[in-house]
Amino acid sequence: MALAPRLDLRQTQSLVMTPQLQQAIKLLALSSLEIDAFIAEELERNPLLEIASGDGGEADTPEAMPTPSAEDMGSDQLLSDGNFATASEALDPGYASDPAEAGEGGGGADGMLGMNGIATSGSDFGDGPDFDAFAAPDISLREHLMQQAGASASGRQLLLLEQLIEHIEPSGWLGADLMGIAYRLGVPLAEMEEALGLLQRFDPTGVGARDLAECIALQAKEADRYDPCMAKLIDNLDLVARGAFDQLKRLCRVDDEDLRDMLVELRGYDPKPGLRFDSDEAAVAVTPDIFVSQQGKGWAIELNSANLPRLLVNRSYYVELSAGGRGDKAANNWLSECLADANWLIKAMDQRQRTIMKVATELVKQQEGFFREGVARLKPLTLRQVAEAIDMHESTVSRVTSNKYLHCSRGLFDLKYFFSSGVASADGDGASAEAVKAAIKTLIDAEAADDILSDDTLVDLLKEKGFDIARRTVAKYREAMGIGSSVQRRRAKKMGR
C-alpha cells in the first residue's frame, strides 16, 4: 500500500477545560476558610471588587451590580462569560433554571423549605461579638518550660536546659537520645543527665521522660507513692496492658484489693502531660456551612450567612478609572479584564451557594429519619443516589460535600457523615453502618460486669433489633470504635475500670 497525503473531514466533540472553568470547579470543594482566603486574594488583586457593608452595601455604591436572581442564573449565562458553556455538566448548574427550586421561600417536597435569599441573615444563628478574640493566647509548653529554666538555672546549665527543651515533644516526652545530645554539644553525659534531672522536676510533672514508665514513675514520686510495689507495677506496664493480674500480684506481692488500689492510682496519672498546653500549631476552627432546624412539619435549611461575603462590582470606580485611562489601550484592556473577572466571580460564588443548597436539601430529605430520631434511623446513602435525585453529576456532589459542615439540633456533622455503607435490615430498606455502630455501643455500654456480651451474642441481639449482620462485621465495627473484645472488657470490669 503506497503512502500518500490526503485530506479527511472529521467531526469530534471535546470538553475544553478553560482556566475559569477549572477555578469554578475548585470553588465547589473549598471550605469556608479557604473561600475567605480566596476572596481576600481576589479583593487585593481586583480593584473593582468589594464586599458589601453589613447595613446594605448597595447604598454605599448606587451603581453597584445587583446579585443575580434565580431566573437569570441559568448555566448558559453563568458559563458564557468564560466561553465554556459546553462544559456545564462539570458544574451541573442547570437546576437553577427552575425558579421554584431557588425562589423566595419555595417549599420543596415533603415539607422541605428553601432559603429566602442566599445572602440574607434572618436566622436565629446570627453572629454575636466574638469575645474569644479578646482573650490572650494560652502559653505553649515550650514557653512554660523556658520560663522555669530561666528561674532555676544560669550559665552553662541554662544552655543545656534550653537544648533539652528544644527536643521536648508536644506530649512532654524527650524526643531525642540523651547521649546523642551530649555528643553533639561536646559535654559529658553525666552533666547532661544532671540537666535532665533538673528538667524533670519542672511543671508539669512527668515532663522530660524518655518513655511511658519513666513518665509515670516521675508522677508517682511527686505524689510520694513510689514504693517498691508501685515501682514493680510501673516496670511491668506491658502486663497491665495485657490484663495479667495474677502475674502482677505475684510480682508485686500484693492481694486483690491492694492491686486494685494501685491500678486506680496508676490510671490517675497523665501519660502525656504536655498535651494540657496549647500546641505551637494553631487549631483550625470549624464553622457550619448549613443550618437545619425544624419548622412545623418540615425543615428550614439555610446557609450560614457569615460564610457568604456579599461581593459587588464598584461601577462608579470603574467609570472613574475608564475616564482617566482614555487613550491608553493597555490600561483599558486591563480594566475590562478586571470587570469581567469580578462579574464572573460574583456569578460563580452565587452558583456555588445554590449548588450547596440543593445538595443539602436532598440530604435532609433522604436522611429525615436521622434529624427526627437520631443516628439509629440513619440510612445507607451513596453519592450516586443524591446525584440522580437532583440531576447532577456524582463528582459534583462529591465536591460539594467535601469540607462542608451541617449544624442541627443533634450537633455539628461533616456532610460526608451522611454517606455510609449499609447492612440488611428487617424492613428491607437497609441500615447505615453508623446506625449499627451506635446499636453495638448501646448494647456494650449497658452490659453488666458479670454478663459480658460476646460477638455472637451481639449478633443475636442485633438481629432482634432488625439488623441482619455477621459476627465478623460486628467485630470490625467494634474494633473501629476502639472497644475491646469480650475478654478484655471482662478483665477491665473485674478490676473496676
GROMACS .gro file of C-alpha atoms in nm:
model
  497
    1MET     CA    1   0.000   0.000   0.000
    2ALA     CA    2   0.153   0.328  -0.109
    3LEU     CA    3   0.179   0.621   0.131
    4ALA     CA    4   0.033   0.944   0.002
    5PRO     CA    5  -0.104   1.267   0.158
    6ARG     CA    6  -0.479   1.314   0.167
    7LEU     CA    7  -0.745   1.534   0.332
    8ASP     CA    8  -1.011   1.394   0.567
    9LEU     CA    9  -1.312   1.569   0.723
   10ARG     CA   10  -1.391   1.453   1.077
   11GLN     CA   11  -1.642   1.571   1.334
   12THR     CA   12  -1.548   1.535   1.702
   13GLN     CA   13  -1.660   1.665   2.041
   14SER     CA   14  -1.428   1.758   2.325
   15LEU     CA   15  -1.459   1.915   2.666
   16VAL     CA   16  -1.242   2.225   2.692
   17MET     CA   17  -1.131   2.300   3.047
   18THR     CA   18  -1.067   2.671   3.047
   19PRO     CA   19  -0.892   2.832   3.344
   20GLN     CA   20  -1.220   2.986   3.462
   21LEU     CA   21  -1.398   2.650   3.449
   22GLN     CA   22  -1.117   2.485   3.641
   23GLN     CA   23  -1.138   2.757   3.906
   24ALA     CA   24  -1.517   2.726   3.928
   25ILE     CA   25  -1.487   2.353   3.985
   26LYS     CA   26  -1.230   2.411   4.259
   27LEU     CA   27  -1.461   2.661   4.431
   28LEU     CA   28  -1.714   2.384   4.497
   29ALA     CA   29  -1.467   2.181   4.703
   30LEU     CA   30  -1.324   2.470   4.908
   31SER     CA   31  -1.412   2.503   5.276
   32SER     CA   32  -1.541   2.828   5.425
   33LEU     CA   33  -1.193   2.925   5.549
   34GLU     CA   34  -1.042   2.854   5.210
   35ILE     CA   35  -1.316   3.058   5.042
   36ASP     CA   36  -1.236   3.352   5.273
   37ALA     CA   37  -0.868   3.329   5.180
   38PHE     CA   38  -0.950   3.305   4.809
   39ILE     CA   39  -1.181   3.606   4.819
   40ALA     CA   40  -0.924   3.807   5.015
   41GLU     CA   41  -0.672   3.744   4.738
   42GLU     CA   42  -0.923   3.848   4.472
   43LEU     CA   43  -1.010   4.167   4.661
   44GLU     CA   44  -0.644   4.256   4.679
   45ARG     CA   45  -0.586   4.180   4.312
   46ASN     CA   46  -0.902   4.330   4.162
   47PRO     CA   47  -0.972   4.699   4.244
   48LEU     CA   48  -1.330   4.678   4.110
   49LEU     CA   49  -1.432   4.406   4.355
   50GLU     CA   50  -1.557   4.487   4.703
   51ILE     CA   51  -1.761   4.340   4.986
   52ALA     CA   52  -2.098   4.493   5.067
   53SER     CA   53  -2.126   4.655   5.408
   54GLY     CA   54  -2.348   4.497   5.672
   55ASP     CA   55  -2.606   4.778   5.656
   56GLY     CA   56  -2.677   4.742   5.287
   57GLY     CA   57  -2.383   4.755   5.051
   58GLU     CA   58  -2.591   4.887   4.762
   59ALA     CA   59  -2.648   5.216   4.944
   60ASP     CA   60  -2.272   5.284   4.954
   61THR     CA   61  -2.232   5.225   4.581
   62PRO     CA   62  -2.552   5.327   4.398
   63GLU     CA   63  -2.434   5.176   4.072
   64ALA     CA   64  -2.321   4.853   4.229
   65MET     CA   65  -2.406   4.540   4.039
   66PRO     CA   66  -2.705   4.358   4.197
   67THR     CA   67  -2.685   3.992   4.287
   68PRO     CA   68  -2.828   3.781   4.003
   69SER     CA   69  -3.167   3.633   4.071
   70ALA     CA   70  -3.267   3.270   4.027
   71GLU     CA   71  -3.435   3.342   3.692
   72ASP     CA   72  -3.122   3.477   3.524
   73MET     CA   73  -2.873   3.234   3.675
   74GLY     CA   74  -2.901   2.956   3.420
   75SER     CA   75  -2.596   2.755   3.320
   76ASP     CA   76  -2.559   2.924   2.981
   77GLN     CA   77  -2.534   3.271   3.130
   78LEU     CA   78  -2.306   3.161   3.414
   79LEU     CA   79  -2.056   2.994   3.187
   80SER     CA   80  -2.089   3.216   2.881
   81ASP     CA   81  -1.859   3.485   3.018
   82GLY     CA   82  -1.577   3.234   3.021
   83ASN     CA   83  -1.680   3.074   2.689
   84PHE     CA   84  -1.717   2.729   2.842
   85ALA     CA   85  -2.089   2.663   2.809
   86THR     CA   86  -2.017   2.319   2.664
   87ALA     CA   87  -1.869   2.213   2.999
   88SER     CA   88  -2.181   2.284   3.205
   89GLU     CA   89  -2.211   1.922   3.311
   90ALA     CA   90  -1.898   1.954   3.522
   91LEU     CA   91  -2.071   2.215   3.736
   92ASP     CA   92  -2.429   2.094   3.689
   93PRO     CA   93  -2.582   2.440   3.736
   94GLY     CA   94  -2.880   2.367   3.515
   95TYR     CA   95  -3.114   2.319   3.808
   96ALA     CA   96  -3.117   2.695   3.870
   97SER     CA   97  -3.328   2.740   3.562
   98ASP     CA   98  -3.628   2.635   3.769
   99PRO     CA   99  -3.724   2.931   3.989
  100ALA     CA  100  -3.928   2.711   4.221
  101GLU     CA  101  -3.611   2.545   4.345
  102ALA     CA  102  -3.431   2.865   4.440
  103GLY     CA  103  -3.716   3.112   4.473
  104GLU     CA  104  -3.849   3.309   4.760
  105GLY     CA  105  -3.938   3.062   5.033
  106GLY     CA  106  -4.036   2.791   4.787
  107GLY     CA  107  -4.140   2.474   4.967
  108GLY     CA  108  -3.980   2.154   4.845
  109ALA     CA  109  -4.108   1.802   4.863
  110ASP     CA  110  -4.203   1.656   5.200
  111GLY     CA  111  -4.222   1.997   5.362
  112MET     CA  112  -3.867   2.095   5.270
  113LEU     CA  113  -3.815   2.468   5.290
  114GLY     CA  114  -3.582   2.656   5.062
  115MET     CA  115  -3.370   2.952   5.151
  116ASN     CA  116  -3.512   3.304   5.147
  117GLY     CA  117  -3.222   3.465   4.967
  118ILE     CA  118  -2.871   3.334   4.979
  119ALA     CA  119  -2.711   3.643   5.127
  120THR     CA  120  -2.974   3.726   5.387
  121SER     CA  121  -2.922   3.670   5.758
  122GLY     CA  122  -3.264   3.632   5.908
  123SER     CA  123  -3.198   3.313   6.100
  124ASP     CA  124  -3.162   3.252   6.470
  125PHE     CA  125  -2.795   3.177   6.417
  126GLY     CA  126  -2.684   3.539   6.387
  127ASP     CA  127  -2.333   3.642   6.473
  128GLY     CA  128  -2.265   3.788   6.814
  129PRO     CA  129  -1.949   3.954   6.945
  130ASP     CA  130  -1.651   3.721   6.938
  131PHE     CA  131  -1.531   3.750   7.298
  132ASP     CA  132  -1.270   3.478   7.242
  133ALA     CA  133  -1.085   3.715   7.011
  134PHE     CA  134  -1.010   3.943   7.309
  135ALA     CA  135  -0.856   3.665   7.519
  136ALA     CA  136  -0.478   3.641   7.543
  137PRO     CA  137  -0.332   3.333   7.378
  138ASP     CA  138  -0.253   3.045   7.613
  139ILE     CA  139   0.112   2.978   7.682
  140SER     CA  140   0.277   2.690   7.498
  141LEU     CA  141   0.466   2.405   7.664
  142ARG     CA  142   0.799   2.533   7.535
  143GLU     CA  143   0.741   2.884   7.672
  144HIS     CA  144   0.629   2.739   8.006
  145LEU     CA  145   0.946   2.531   8.037
  146MET     CA  146   1.171   2.818   7.925
  147GLN     CA  147   1.030   3.040   8.199
  148GLN     CA  148   1.107   2.777   8.463
  149ALA     CA  149   1.454   2.717   8.321
  150GLY     CA  150   1.534   3.088   8.339
  151ALA     CA  151   1.429   3.096   8.704
  152SER     CA  152   1.609   2.775   8.804
  153ALA     CA  153   1.946   2.783   8.627
  154SER     CA  154   2.201   3.010   8.468
  155GLY     CA  155   2.513   2.998   8.258
  156ARG     CA  156   2.618   2.659   8.119
  157GLN     CA  157   2.337   2.466   8.286
  158LEU     CA  158   2.076   2.703   8.143
  159LEU     CA  159   2.220   2.644   7.796
  160LEU     CA  160   2.190   2.267   7.843
  161LEU     CA  161   1.832   2.304   7.965
  162GLU     CA  162   1.741   2.512   7.661
  163GLN     CA  163   1.886   2.246   7.433
  164LEU     CA  164   1.681   1.976   7.608
  165ILE     CA  165   1.363   2.183   7.590
  166GLU     CA  166   1.410   2.218   7.215
  167HIS     CA  167   1.380   1.838   7.192
  168ILE     CA  168   1.065   1.810   7.408
  169GLU     CA  169   0.774   1.672   7.207
  170PRO     CA  170   0.417   1.809   7.239
  171SER     CA  171   0.338   1.509   7.462
  172GLY     CA  172   0.603   1.626   7.712
  173TRP     CA  173   0.845   1.342   7.643
  174LEU     CA  174   1.208   1.390   7.542
  175GLY     CA  175   1.219   1.320   7.171
  176ALA     CA  176   1.593   1.269   7.127
  177ASP     CA  177   1.866   1.041   7.261
  178LEU     CA  178   2.041   1.197   7.560
  179MET     CA  179   2.381   1.058   7.460
  180GLY     CA  180   2.339   1.199   7.111
  181ILE     CA  181   2.263   1.545   7.250
  182ALA     CA  182   2.567   1.528   7.481
  183TYR     CA  183   2.792   1.420   7.192
  184ARG     CA  184   2.665   1.699   6.968
  185LEU     CA  185   2.721   1.964   7.238
  186GLY     CA  186   3.055   1.820   7.346
  187VAL     CA  187   2.964   1.785   7.714
  188PRO     CA  188   2.999   1.484   7.947
  189LEU     CA  189   2.698   1.253   7.964
  190ALA     CA  190   2.686   1.293   8.344
  191GLU     CA  191   2.642   1.668   8.310
  192MET     CA  192   2.366   1.612   8.055
  193GLU     CA  193   2.188   1.369   8.289
  194GLU     CA  194   2.210   1.627   8.568
  195ALA     CA  195   2.042   1.886   8.344
  196LEU     CA  196   1.771   1.633   8.251
  197GLY     CA  197   1.713   1.559   8.619
  198LEU     CA  198   1.653   1.930   8.678
  199LEU     CA  199   1.418   1.947   8.379
  200GLN     CA  200   1.218   1.652   8.510
  201ARG     CA  201   1.143   1.849   8.827
  202PHE     CA  202   0.967   2.119   8.624
  203ASP     CA  203   0.593   2.156   8.586
  204PRO     CA  204   0.403   1.963   8.452
  205THR     CA  205   0.515   1.659   8.644
  206GLY     CA  206   0.642   1.393   8.408
  207VAL     CA  207   0.792   1.628   8.152
  208GLY     CA  208   1.125   1.520   8.009
  209ALA     CA  209   1.052   1.149   8.044
  210ARG     CA  210   1.207   0.919   7.786
  211ASP     CA  211   0.932   0.656   7.793
  212LEU     CA  212   0.594   0.585   7.950
  213ALA     CA  213   0.733   0.405   8.254
  214GLU     CA  214   0.963   0.696   8.341
  215CYS     CA  215   0.677   0.946   8.293
  216ILE     CA  216   0.451   0.752   8.531
  217ALA     CA  217   0.735   0.699   8.779
  218LEU     CA  218   0.806   1.074   8.796
  219GLN     CA  219   0.443   1.143   8.879
  220ALA     CA  220   0.435   0.866   9.139
  221LYS     CA  221   0.745   1.011   9.307
  222GLU     CA  222   0.586   1.355   9.309
  223ALA     CA  223   0.279   1.207   9.481
  224ASP     CA  224   0.506   1.019   9.729
  225ARG     CA  225   0.362   0.686   9.614
  226TYR     CA  226   0.672   0.536   9.454
  227ASP     CA  227   0.713   0.242   9.692
  228PRO     CA  228   0.867  -0.093   9.587
  229CYS     CA  229   0.527  -0.238   9.495
  230MET     CA  230   0.436   0.058   9.273
  231ALA     CA  231   0.784   0.055   9.119
  232LYS     CA  232   0.743  -0.311   9.025
  233LEU     CA  233   0.399  -0.237   8.878
  234ILE     CA  234   0.535   0.052   8.669
  235ASP     CA  235   0.821  -0.165   8.545
  236ASN     CA  236   0.565  -0.416   8.412
  237LEU     CA  237   0.320  -0.193   8.228
  238ASP     CA  238   0.309  -0.448   7.947
  239LEU     CA  239   0.147  -0.695   8.187
  240VAL     CA  240  -0.104  -0.427   8.291
  241ALA     CA  241  -0.196  -0.373   7.925
  242ARG     CA  242  -0.247  -0.748   7.877
  243GLY     CA  243  -0.456  -0.778   8.193
  244ALA     CA  244  -0.225  -1.036   8.351
  245PHE     CA  245  -0.341  -0.950   8.702
  246ASP     CA  246  -0.249  -1.283   8.864
  247GLN     CA  247   0.110  -1.247   8.746
  248LEU     CA  248   0.119  -0.885   8.868
  249LYS     CA  249   0.000  -0.989   9.213
  250ARG     CA  250   0.289  -1.236   9.238
  251LEU     CA  251   0.546  -0.984   9.115
  252CYS     CA  252   0.426  -0.700   9.338
  253ARG     CA  253   0.345  -0.932   9.631
  254VAL     CA  254   0.004  -0.778   9.694
  255ASP     CA  255  -0.351  -0.908   9.720
  256ASP     CA  256  -0.652  -0.826   9.501
  257GLU     CA  257  -0.754  -0.518   9.699
  258ASP     CA  258  -0.405  -0.364   9.701
  259LEU     CA  259  -0.360  -0.432   9.330
  260ARG     CA  260  -0.696  -0.270   9.259
  261ASP     CA  261  -0.595   0.042   9.452
  262MET     CA  262  -0.260   0.058   9.271
  263LEU     CA  263  -0.429   0.029   8.931
  264VAL     CA  264  -0.678   0.301   9.021
  265GLU     CA  265  -0.391   0.527   9.119
  266LEU     CA  266  -0.199   0.434   8.805
  267ARG     CA  267  -0.492   0.542   8.588
  268GLY     CA  268  -0.492   0.878   8.763
  269TYR     CA  269  -0.151   0.967   8.620
  270ASP     CA  270  -0.117   1.155   8.293
  271PRO     CA  271   0.081   0.959   8.031
  272LYS     CA  272   0.130   1.270   7.816
  273PRO     CA  273   0.144   1.573   8.048
  274GLY     CA  274   0.250   1.812   7.773
  275LEU     CA  275  -0.083   1.789   7.592
  276ARG     CA  276  -0.253   2.008   7.852
  277PHE     CA  277  -0.069   2.304   7.698
  278ASP     CA  278  -0.150   2.463   7.367
  279SER     CA  279   0.049   2.336   7.072
  280ASP     CA  280   0.257   2.578   6.870
  281GLU     CA  281   0.035   2.495   6.570
  282ALA     CA  282  -0.287   2.692   6.562
  283ALA     CA  283  -0.603   2.488   6.577
  284VAL     CA  284  -0.823   2.501   6.271
  285ALA     CA  285  -1.168   2.635   6.352
  286VAL     CA  286  -1.470   2.457   6.209
  287THR     CA  287  -1.775   2.666   6.128
  288PRO     CA  288  -2.100   2.523   5.994
  289ASP     CA  289  -2.187   2.595   5.634
  290ILE     CA  290  -2.552   2.489   5.663
  291PHE     CA  291  -2.810   2.528   5.939
  292VAL     CA  292  -3.101   2.285   5.963
  293SER     CA  293  -3.387   2.345   6.206
  294GLN     CA  294  -3.732   2.201   6.238
  295GLN     CA  295  -4.013   2.430   6.128
  296GLY     CA  296  -4.358   2.288   6.168
  297LYS     CA  297  -4.373   1.950   5.997
  298GLY     CA  298  -4.082   2.031   5.767
  299TRP     CA  299  -3.731   2.163   5.785
  300ALA     CA  300  -3.579   2.507   5.743
  301ILE     CA  301  -3.248   2.484   5.561
  302GLU     CA  302  -3.029   2.792   5.548
  303LEU     CA  303  -2.673   2.868   5.450
  304ASN     CA  304  -2.452   3.034   5.709
  305SER     CA  305  -2.456   3.399   5.608
  306ALA     CA  306  -2.133   3.459   5.800
  307ASN     CA  307  -1.956   3.238   5.546
  308LEU     CA  308  -2.108   3.418   5.248
  309PRO     CA  309  -1.939   3.751   5.177
  310ARG     CA  310  -2.161   3.967   4.953
  311LEU     CA  311  -1.944   4.065   4.658
  312LEU     CA  312  -2.020   4.373   4.449
  313VAL     CA  313  -1.870   4.548   4.149
  314ASN     CA  314  -1.789   4.911   4.217
  315ARG     CA  315  -1.932   5.063   3.898
  316SER     CA  316  -1.858   5.423   3.997
  317TYR     CA  317  -1.491   5.338   4.042
  318TYR     CA  318  -1.494   5.160   3.706
  319VAL     CA  319  -1.635   5.471   3.537
  320GLU     CA  320  -1.376   5.689   3.709
  321LEU     CA  321  -1.087   5.469   3.600
  322SER     CA  322  -1.225   5.444   3.248
  323ALA     CA  323  -1.244   5.822   3.219
  324GLY     CA  324  -0.890   5.863   3.348
  325GLY     CA  325  -0.745   5.598   3.115
  326ARG     CA  326  -0.886   5.719   2.783
  327GLY     CA  327  -0.643   5.665   2.503
  328ASP     CA  328  -0.437   5.411   2.695
  329LYS     CA  329  -0.519   5.079   2.526
  330ALA     CA  330  -0.326   4.864   2.776
  331ALA     CA  331  -0.499   5.027   3.073
  332ASN     CA  332  -0.843   4.985   2.915
  333ASN     CA  333  -0.775   4.619   2.840
  334TRP     CA  334  -0.664   4.559   3.198
  335LEU     CA  335  -0.971   4.737   3.333
  336SER     CA  336  -1.202   4.533   3.111
  337GLU     CA  337  -1.036   4.216   3.229
  338CYS     CA  338  -1.085   4.317   3.593
  339LEU     CA  339  -1.453   4.386   3.527
  340ALA     CA  340  -1.503   4.050   3.355
  341ASP     CA  341  -1.323   3.867   3.637
  342ALA     CA  342  -1.533   4.043   3.902
  343ASN     CA  343  -1.860   3.963   3.723
  344TRP     CA  344  -1.758   3.602   3.676
  345LEU     CA  345  -1.658   3.560   4.042
  346ILE     CA  346  -1.989   3.702   4.164
  347LYS     CA  347  -2.185   3.464   3.944
  348ALA     CA  348  -1.965   3.165   4.030
  349MET     CA  349  -1.995   3.229   4.404
  350ASP     CA  350  -2.372   3.266   4.378
  351GLN     CA  351  -2.396   2.944   4.180
  352ARG     CA  352  -2.174   2.767   4.434
  353GLN     CA  353  -2.413   2.855   4.716
  354ARG     CA  354  -2.714   2.739   4.515
  355THR     CA  355  -2.546   2.409   4.439
  356ILE     CA  356  -2.463   2.355   4.807
  357MET     CA  357  -2.821   2.443   4.898
  358LYS     CA  358  -2.969   2.192   4.658
  359VAL     CA  359  -2.742   1.909   4.775
  360ALA     CA  360  -2.813   1.991   5.142
  361THR     CA  361  -3.188   1.993   5.080
  362GLU     CA  362  -3.172   1.648   4.922
  363LEU     CA  363  -2.956   1.521   5.209
  364VAL     CA  364  -3.211   1.634   5.465
  365LYS     CA  365  -3.487   1.474   5.260
  366GLN     CA  366  -3.302   1.142   5.231
  367GLN     CA  367  -3.194   1.134   5.598
  368GLU     CA  368  -3.504   1.284   5.757
  369GLY     CA  369  -3.521   0.992   5.999
  370PHE     CA  370  -3.182   1.090   6.142
  371PHE     CA  371  -3.288   1.450   6.204
  372ARG     CA  372  -3.608   1.336   6.376
  373GLU     CA  373  -3.496   1.031   6.575
  374GLY     CA  374  -3.117   1.020   6.576
  375VAL     CA  375  -2.839   0.801   6.444
  376ALA     CA  376  -3.045   0.482   6.477
  377ARG     CA  377  -3.253   0.597   6.178
  378LEU     CA  378  -2.955   0.688   5.959
  379LYS     CA  379  -2.999   0.516   5.623
  380PRO     CA  380  -2.728   0.391   5.389
  381LEU     CA  381  -2.670   0.652   5.123
  382THR     CA  382  -2.432   0.697   4.830
  383LEU     CA  383  -2.323   0.996   4.627
  384ARG     CA  384  -2.484   0.843   4.319
  385GLN     CA  385  -2.827   0.832   4.484
  386VAL     CA  386  -2.816   1.202   4.569
  387ALA     CA  387  -2.673   1.291   4.226
  388GLU     CA  388  -2.951   1.107   4.044
  389ALA     CA  389  -3.220   1.262   4.265
  390ILE     CA  390  -3.111   1.621   4.191
  391ASP     CA  391  -2.994   1.556   3.833
  392MET     CA  392  -2.628   1.633   3.892
  393HIS     CA  393  -2.306   1.451   3.825
  394GLU     CA  394  -2.170   1.233   4.105
  395SER     CA  395  -1.838   1.419   4.104
  396THR     CA  396  -2.022   1.747   4.166
  397VAL     CA  397  -2.194   1.606   4.475
  398SER     CA  398  -1.859   1.478   4.596
  399ARG     CA  399  -1.704   1.824   4.565
  400VAL     CA  400  -1.998   1.993   4.733
  401THR     CA  401  -1.986   1.762   5.035
  402SER     CA  402  -1.609   1.796   5.084
  403ASN     CA  403  -1.501   2.015   5.378
  404LYS     CA  404  -1.859   2.127   5.446
  405TYR     CA  405  -2.036   2.103   5.780
  406LEU     CA  406  -2.403   2.093   5.879
  407HIS     CA  407  -2.539   2.211   6.213
  408CYS     CA  408  -2.868   2.081   6.351
  409SER     CA  409  -3.022   2.014   6.690
  410ARG     CA  410  -2.816   1.694   6.716
  411GLY     CA  411  -2.481   1.866   6.672
  412LEU     CA  412  -2.227   1.955   6.405
  413PHE     CA  413  -2.167   1.698   6.131
  414ASP     CA  414  -1.946   1.669   5.827
  415LEU     CA  415  -2.164   1.626   5.518
  416LYS     CA  416  -1.969   1.309   5.438
  417TYR     CA  417  -2.107   1.164   5.762
  418PHE     CA  418  -2.445   1.115   5.598
  419PHE     CA  419  -2.296   0.889   5.330
  420SER     CA  420  -2.215   0.540   5.453
  421SER     CA  421  -2.242   0.177   5.355
  422GLY     CA  422  -2.528  -0.028   5.491
  423VAL     CA  423  -2.633  -0.372   5.609
  424ALA     CA  424  -2.955  -0.560   5.556
  425SER     CA  425  -3.241  -0.482   5.790
  426ALA     CA  426  -3.579  -0.634   5.866
  427ASP     CA  427  -3.775  -0.357   5.693
  428GLY     CA  428  -3.586  -0.416   5.368
  429ASP     CA  429  -3.457  -0.056   5.344
  430GLY     CA  430  -3.118  -0.139   5.491
  431ALA     CA  431  -2.941   0.025   5.784
  432SER     CA  432  -2.644   0.258   5.788
  433ALA     CA  433  -2.313   0.140   5.927
  434GLU     CA  434  -2.324   0.433   6.172
  435ALA     CA  435  -2.663   0.314   6.298
  436VAL     CA  436  -2.525  -0.037   6.353
  437LYS     CA  437  -2.222   0.104   6.538
  438ALA     CA  438  -2.450   0.309   6.762
  439ALA     CA  439  -2.659  -0.001   6.839
  440ILE     CA  440  -2.346  -0.204   6.924
  441LYS     CA  441  -2.215   0.069   7.154
  442THR     CA  442  -2.550   0.097   7.329
  443LEU     CA  443  -2.558  -0.278   7.398
  444ILE     CA  444  -2.200  -0.286   7.526
  445ASP     CA  445  -2.246   0.020   7.747
  446ALA     CA  446  -2.547  -0.148   7.910
  447GLU     CA  447  -2.381  -0.486   7.977
  448ALA     CA  448  -2.330  -0.594   8.338
  449ALA     CA  449  -1.990  -0.681   8.486
  450ASP     CA  450  -2.092  -1.046   8.530
  451ASP     CA  451  -2.261  -1.072   8.188
  452ILE     CA  452  -2.019  -0.956   7.919
  453LEU     CA  453  -2.163  -0.987   7.569
  454SER     CA  454  -1.964  -1.188   7.317
  455ASP     CA  455  -1.967  -1.104   6.947
  456ASP     CA  456  -2.204  -1.396   6.882
  457THR     CA  457  -2.442  -1.267   7.148
  458LEU     CA  458  -2.425  -0.921   6.994
  459VAL     CA  459  -2.520  -1.070   6.658
  460ASP     CA  460  -2.831  -1.231   6.810
  461LEU     CA  461  -2.931  -0.909   6.990
  462LEU     CA  462  -2.883  -0.704   6.675
  463LYS     CA  463  -3.099  -0.943   6.477
  464GLU     CA  464  -3.374  -0.887   6.733
  465LYS     CA  465  -3.341  -0.515   6.658
  466GLY     CA  466  -3.378  -0.585   6.286
  467PHE     CA  467  -3.009  -0.579   6.179
  468ASP     CA  468  -2.900  -0.879   5.972
  469ILE     CA  469  -2.526  -0.872   6.033
  470ALA     CA  470  -2.243  -1.128   6.051
  471ARG     CA  471  -2.017  -1.183   6.350
  472ARG     CA  472  -1.703  -1.067   6.168
  473THR     CA  473  -1.883  -0.744   6.079
  474VAL     CA  474  -1.968  -0.689   6.446
  475ALA     CA  475  -1.602  -0.743   6.535
  476LYS     CA  476  -1.493  -0.497   6.264
  477TYR     CA  477  -1.733  -0.224   6.382
  478ARG     CA  478  -1.642  -0.285   6.747
  479GLU     CA  479  -1.269  -0.251   6.678
  480ALA     CA  480  -1.330   0.060   6.466
  481MET     CA  481  -1.493   0.225   6.771
  482GLY     CA  482  -1.196   0.128   6.993
  483ILE     CA  483  -1.398  -0.121   7.201
  484GLY     CA  484  -1.210  -0.427   7.323
  485SER     CA  485  -1.314  -0.788   7.294
  486SER     CA  486  -1.534  -0.961   7.549
  487VAL     CA  487  -1.224  -1.100   7.725
  488GLN     CA  488  -1.065  -0.756   7.751
  489ARG     CA  489  -1.387  -0.598   7.873
  490ARG     CA  490  -1.435  -0.873   8.133
  491ARG     CA  491  -1.087  -0.808   8.274
  492ALA     CA  492  -1.149  -0.435   8.279
  493LYS     CA  493  -1.482  -0.475   8.457
  494LYS     CA  494  -1.324  -0.713   8.705
  495MET     CA  495  -1.064  -0.456   8.807
  496GLY     CA  496  -1.323  -0.178   8.826
  497ARG     CA  497  -1.214   0.009   8.515
   0.00000   0.00000   0.00000
